[in-house]
XYZ file of C-alpha atoms in Angstrom:
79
model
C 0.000 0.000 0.000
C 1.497 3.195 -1.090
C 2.633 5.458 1.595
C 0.925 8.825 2.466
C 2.903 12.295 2.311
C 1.751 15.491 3.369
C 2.344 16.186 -0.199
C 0.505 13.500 -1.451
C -2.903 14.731 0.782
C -1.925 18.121 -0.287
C -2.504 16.582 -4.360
C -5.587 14.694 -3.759
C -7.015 17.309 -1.254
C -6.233 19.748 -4.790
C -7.783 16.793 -6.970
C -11.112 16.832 -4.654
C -11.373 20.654 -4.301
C -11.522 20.113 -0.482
C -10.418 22.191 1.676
C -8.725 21.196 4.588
C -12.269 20.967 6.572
C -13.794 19.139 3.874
C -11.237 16.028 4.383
C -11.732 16.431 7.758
C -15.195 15.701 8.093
C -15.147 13.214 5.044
C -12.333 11.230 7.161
C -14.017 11.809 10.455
C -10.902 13.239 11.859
C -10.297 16.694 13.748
C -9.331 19.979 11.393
C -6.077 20.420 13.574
C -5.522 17.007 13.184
C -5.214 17.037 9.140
C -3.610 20.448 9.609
C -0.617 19.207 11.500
C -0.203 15.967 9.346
C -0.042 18.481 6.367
C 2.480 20.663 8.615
C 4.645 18.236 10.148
C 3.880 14.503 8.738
C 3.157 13.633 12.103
C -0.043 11.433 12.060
C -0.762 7.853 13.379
C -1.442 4.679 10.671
C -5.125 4.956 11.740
C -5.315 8.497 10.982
C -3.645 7.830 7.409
C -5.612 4.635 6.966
C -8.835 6.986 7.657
C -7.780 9.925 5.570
C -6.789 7.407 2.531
C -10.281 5.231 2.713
C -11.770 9.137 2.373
C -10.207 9.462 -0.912
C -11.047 6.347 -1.715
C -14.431 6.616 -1.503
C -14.067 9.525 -4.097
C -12.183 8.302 -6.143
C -8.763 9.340 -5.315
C -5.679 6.653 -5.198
C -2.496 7.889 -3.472
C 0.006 6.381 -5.586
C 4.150 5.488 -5.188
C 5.904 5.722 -8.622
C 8.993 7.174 -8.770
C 7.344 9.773 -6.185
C 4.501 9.461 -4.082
C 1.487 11.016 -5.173
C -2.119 10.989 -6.278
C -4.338 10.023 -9.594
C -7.915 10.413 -9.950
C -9.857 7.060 -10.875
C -11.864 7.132 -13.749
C -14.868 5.240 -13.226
C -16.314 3.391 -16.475
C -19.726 3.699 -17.641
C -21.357 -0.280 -17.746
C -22.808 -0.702 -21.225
C-alpha cells in the first residue's frame, strides 16, 4: 500500500477541491488534526488509513511511482 505524504494529501485534497475541513469531516478526523499531518507529517497509521479510505471513496488513489502522489480514478460507464 502506497505510503501517504503530506504532499501526497496536499494533491488529492487539490484533486477533490476540499479544503482542509472538507477532508476532515469526510475522514471523520479533527481539522487540527489534518492540519498538523499536512504541517509536520506527524499522524498515526489509523489516521492515514482513515484519511486514505476518504479518498477512496471519491475516487482518489495515493500512488508510489517514482514519487509518491495521487491520480484520480476514472470510473467506467457499464454498457
Amino acid at each position: 500500500m502506497a505510503a501517504l505524504t503530506p504532499e501526497a494529501n496536499r494533491a488529492a485534497r487539490a484533486m477533490l477541491k476540499w479544503s482542509v475541513r472538507d477532508l476532515a469531516q469526510n475522514a471523520g478526523i479533527a481539522f487540527s488534526t489534518v492540519h498538523r499531518f499536512e504541517s509536520t507529517g506527524t499522524a498515526t497509521e489509523a489516521t492515514k488509513k482513515k484519511i486514505k479510505a476518504a479518498y477512496a471513496a471519491h475516487g482518489v488513489e495515493i500512488t508510489n511511482g517514482d514519487y509518491t502522489g495521487a491520480r484520480l480514478l476514472l470510473r467506467r460507464s457499464e454498457n
